[in-house]
């Protein structure tokens, strides 16, 4: 879910406030986006997605702590 939400944040940013960056990137180019690049935006929709991402992150950390689940266990795709 987090990865899907991060993708939506990037797509929203690249079609809106950061569209000039999108014009510089060409098909086949690679770039590693950082969530922090999209913070402090004036775009209300992007800020809502960022808030949701942060709330989801907080919830996931809380559930992991309550249940004694490690980060490695959360990332293990074989579970």
mmCIF file with all atom_site columns, C-alpha atoms in Angstrom:
data_model
loop_
_atom_site.group_PDB
_atom_site.id
_atom_site.type_symbol
_atom_site.label_atom_id
_atom_site.label_alt_id
_atom_site.label_comp_id
_atom_site.label_asym_id
_atom_site.label_entity_id
_atom_site.label_seq_id
_atom_site.pdbx_PDB_ins_code
_atom_site.Cartn_x
_atom_site.Cartn_y
_atom_site.Cartn_z
_atom_site.occupancy
_atom_site.B_iso_or_equiv
_atom_site.pdbx_formal_charge
_atom_site.auth_seq_id
_atom_site.auth_comp_id
_atom_site.auth_asym_id
_atom_site.auth_atom_id
_atom_site.pdbx_PDB_model_num
ATOM 1  C CA . UNK A 1 1  ? 0.000  0.000   0.000   1.00 0.00 ? 1  UNK A CA 1
ATOM 2  C CA . UNK A 1 2  ? 2.824  2.379   0.851   1.00 0.00 ? 2  UNK A CA 1
ATOM 3  C CA . UNK A 1 3  ? 4.508  1.822   -2.492  1.00 0.00 ? 3  UNK A CA 1
ATOM 4  C CA . UNK A 1 4  ? 1.232  2.434   -4.348  1.00 0.00 ? 4  UNK A CA 1
ATOM 5  C CA . UNK A 1 5  ? 0.647  5.621   -2.350  1.00 0.00 ? 5  UNK A CA 1
ATOM 6  C CA . UNK A 1 6  ? 4.204  6.805   -3.026  1.00 0.00 ? 6  UNK A CA 1
ATOM 7  C CA . UNK A 1 7  ? 3.632  6.206   -6.750  1.00 0.00 ? 7  UNK A CA 1
ATOM 8  C CA . UNK A 1 8  ? 0.449  8.283   -6.592  1.00 0.00 ? 8  UNK A CA 1
ATOM 9  C CA . UNK A 1 9  ? 2.273  11.089  -4.783  1.00 0.00 ? 9  UNK A CA 1
ATOM 10 C CA . UNK A 1 10 ? 4.986  11.142  -7.439  1.00 0.00 ? 10 UNK A CA 1
ATOM 11 C CA . UNK A 1 11 ? 2.467  11.028  -10.285 1.00 0.00 ? 11 UNK A CA 1
ATOM 12 C CA . UNK A 1 12 ? 0.365  13.805  -8.721  1.00 0.00 ? 12 UNK A CA 1
ATOM 13 C CA . UNK A 1 13 ? 3.438  15.943  -8.218  1.00 0.00 ? 13 UNK A CA 1
ATOM 14 C CA . UNK A 1 14 ? 4.804  15.345  -11.702 1.00 0.00 ? 14 UNK A CA 1
ATOM 15 C CA . UNK A 1 15 ? 1.535  16.273  -13.386 1.00 0.00 ? 15 UNK A CA 1
ATOM 16 C CA . UNK A 1 16 ? 1.009  19.315  -11.182 1.00 0.00 ? 16 UNK A CA 1
ATOM 17 C CA . UNK A 1 17 ? 3.413  21.515  -9.316  1.00 0.00 ? 17 UNK A CA 1
ATOM 18 C CA . UNK A 1 18 ? 6.531  19.681  -10.514 1.00 0.00 ? 18 UNK A CA 1
ATOM 19 C CA . UNK A 1 19 ? 5.513  19.301  -14.156 1.00 0.00 ? 19 UNK A CA 1
ATOM 20 C CA . UNK A 1 20 ? 8.609  21.214  -15.302 1.00 0.00 ? 20 UNK A CA 1
ATOM 21 C CA . UNK A 1 21 ? 10.764 18.413  -13.881 1.00 0.00 ? 21 UNK A CA 1
ATOM 22 C CA . UNK A 1 22 ? 8.641  15.897  -15.759 1.00 0.00 ? 22 UNK A CA 1
ATOM 23 C CA . UNK A 1 23 ? 9.412  17.700  -19.031 1.00 0.00 ? 23 UNK A CA 1
ATOM 24 C CA . UNK A 1 24 ? 13.170 17.280  -18.460 1.00 0.00 ? 24 UNK A CA 1
ATOM 25 C CA . UNK A 1 25 ? 12.954 13.514  -17.962 1.00 0.00 ? 25 UNK A CA 1
ATOM 26 C CA . UNK A 1 26 ? 12.867 11.472  -21.136 1.00 0.00 ? 26 UNK A CA 1
ATOM 27 C CA . UNK A 1 27 ? 11.532 7.923   -21.653 1.00 0.00 ? 27 UNK A CA 1
ATOM 28 C CA . UNK A 1 28 ? 14.106 5.489   -20.308 1.00 0.00 ? 28 UNK A CA 1
ATOM 29 C CA . UNK A 1 29 ? 15.603 7.986   -17.838 1.00 0.00 ? 29 UNK A CA 1
ATOM 30 C CA . UNK A 1 30 ? 15.817 6.814   -14.255 1.00 0.00 ? 30 UNK A CA 1
ATOM 31 C CA . UNK A 1 31 ? 15.524 8.957   -11.172 1.00 0.00 ? 31 UNK A CA 1
ATOM 32 C CA . UNK A 1 32 ? 15.040 7.967   -7.537  1.00 0.00 ? 32 UNK A CA 1
ATOM 33 C CA . UNK A 1 33 ? 12.414 10.203  -5.987  1.00 0.00 ? 33 UNK A CA 1
ATOM 34 C CA . UNK A 1 34 ? 12.462 11.029  -2.302  1.00 0.00 ? 34 UNK A CA 1
ATOM 35 C CA . UNK A 1 35 ? 9.197  11.700  -0.526  1.00 0.00 ? 35 UNK A CA 1
ATOM 36 C CA . UNK A 1 36 ? 10.731 14.812  1.044   1.00 0.00 ? 36 UNK A CA 1
ATOM 37 C CA . UNK A 1 37 ? 10.981 16.392  -2.409  1.00 0.00 ? 37 UNK A CA 1
ATOM 38 C CA . UNK A 1 38 ? 7.205  16.741  -2.448  1.00 0.00 ? 38 UNK A CA 1
ATOM 39 C CA . UNK A 1 39 ? 6.757  18.265  0.983   1.00 0.00 ? 39 UNK A CA 1
ATOM 40 C CA . UNK A 1 40 ? 5.973  21.939  1.577   1.00 0.00 ? 40 UNK A CA 1
ATOM 41 C CA . UNK A 1 41 ? 4.031  22.135  -1.649  1.00 0.00 ? 41 UNK A CA 1
ATOM 42 C CA . UNK A 1 42 ? 1.118  24.493  -2.200  1.00 0.00 ? 42 UNK A CA 1
ATOM 43 C CA . UNK A 1 43 ? -0.848 21.716  -3.917  1.00 0.00 ? 43 UNK A CA 1
ATOM 44 C CA . UNK A 1 44 ? -3.742 20.781  -1.594  1.00 0.00 ? 44 UNK A CA 1
ATOM 45 C CA . UNK A 1 45 ? -4.260 17.345  -3.151  1.00 0.00 ? 45 UNK A CA 1
ATOM 46 C CA . UNK A 1 46 ? -0.579 16.486  -2.897  1.00 0.00 ? 46 UNK A CA 1
ATOM 47 C CA . UNK A 1 47 ? -0.532 17.604  0.750   1.00 0.00 ? 47 UNK A CA 1
ATOM 48 C CA . UNK A 1 48 ? -3.522 15.342  1.475   1.00 0.00 ? 48 UNK A CA 1
ATOM 49 C CA . UNK A 1 49 ? -1.730 12.368  -0.058  1.00 0.00 ? 49 UNK A CA 1
ATOM 50 C CA . UNK A 1 50 ? 1.390  13.176  1.976   1.00 0.00 ? 50 UNK A CA 1
ATOM 51 C CA . UNK A 1 51 ? -0.655 13.424  5.165   1.00 0.00 ? 51 UNK A CA 1
ATOM 52 C CA . UNK A 1 52 ? -2.281 10.071  4.401   1.00 0.00 ? 52 UNK A CA 1
ATOM 53 C CA . UNK A 1 53 ? 1.153  8.533   3.751   1.00 0.00 ? 53 UNK A CA 1
ATOM 54 C CA . UNK A 1 54 ? 2.426  9.822   7.104   1.00 0.00 ? 54 UNK A CA 1
ATOM 55 C CA . UNK A 1 55 ? -0.663 8.536   8.934   1.00 0.00 ? 55 UNK A CA 1
ATOM 56 C CA . UNK A 1 56 ? -0.302 5.129   7.288   1.00 0.00 ? 56 UNK A CA 1
ATOM 57 C CA . UNK A 1 57 ? 3.389  5.016   8.223   1.00 0.00 ? 57 UNK A CA 1
ATOM 58 C CA . UNK A 1 58 ? 2.549  5.895   11.828  1.00 0.00 ? 58 UNK A CA 1
ATOM 59 C CA . UNK A 1 59 ? -0.202 3.266   11.983  1.00 0.00 ? 59 UNK A CA 1
ATOM 60 C CA . UNK A 1 60 ? 2.035  0.560   10.519  1.00 0.00 ? 60 UNK A CA 1
ATOM 61 C CA . UNK A 1 61 ? 4.805  1.377   13.006  1.00 0.00 ? 61 UNK A CA 1
ATOM 62 C CA . UNK A 1 62 ? 2.332  1.303   15.902  1.00 0.00 ? 62 UNK A CA 1
ATOM 63 C CA . UNK A 1 63 ? 0.927  -2.076  14.849  1.00 0.00 ? 63 UNK A CA 1
ATOM 64 C CA . UNK A 1 64 ? 4.426  -3.484  14.411  1.00 0.00 ? 64 UNK A CA 1
ATOM 65 C CA . UNK A 1 65 ? 5.448  -2.255  17.869  1.00 0.00 ? 65 UNK A CA 1
ATOM 66 C CA . UNK A 1 66 ? 2.294  -3.560  19.558  1.00 0.00 ? 66 UNK A CA 1
ATOM 67 C CA . UNK A 1 67 ? 2.746  -6.980  17.970  1.00 0.00 ? 67 UNK A CA 1
ATOM 68 C CA . UNK A 1 68 ? 6.537  -7.180  18.235  1.00 0.00 ? 68 UNK A CA 1
ATOM 69 C CA . UNK A 1 69 ? 7.014  -7.398  14.474  1.00 0.00 ? 69 UNK A CA 1
ATOM 70 C CA . UNK A 1 70 ? 10.449 -6.444  13.130  1.00 0.00 ? 70 UNK A CA 1
ATOM 71 C CA . UNK A 1 71 ? 11.142 -4.361  10.038  1.00 0.00 ? 71 UNK A CA 1
ATOM 72 C CA . UNK A 1 72 ? 12.655 -7.451  8.380   1.00 0.00 ? 72 UNK A CA 1
ATOM 73 C CA . UNK A 1 73 ? 9.445  -9.391  8.959   1.00 0.00 ? 73 UNK A CA 1
ATOM 74 C CA . UNK A 1 74 ? 7.387  -6.566  7.458   1.00 0.00 ? 74 UNK A CA 1
ATOM 75 C CA . UNK A 1 75 ? 9.564  -6.541  4.352   1.00 0.00 ? 75 UNK A CA 1
ATOM 76 C CA . UNK A 1 76 ? 9.677  -10.331 3.954   1.00 0.00 ? 76 UNK A CA 1
ATOM 77 C CA . UNK A 1 77 ? 7.556  -11.101 0.893   1.00 0.00 ? 77 UNK A CA 1
ATOM 78 C CA . UNK A 1 78 ? 7.436  -14.826 1.787   1.00 0.00 ? 78 UNK A CA 1
ATOM 79 C CA . UNK A 1 79 ? 5.211  -14.345 4.841   1.00 0.00 ? 79 UNK A CA 1
#
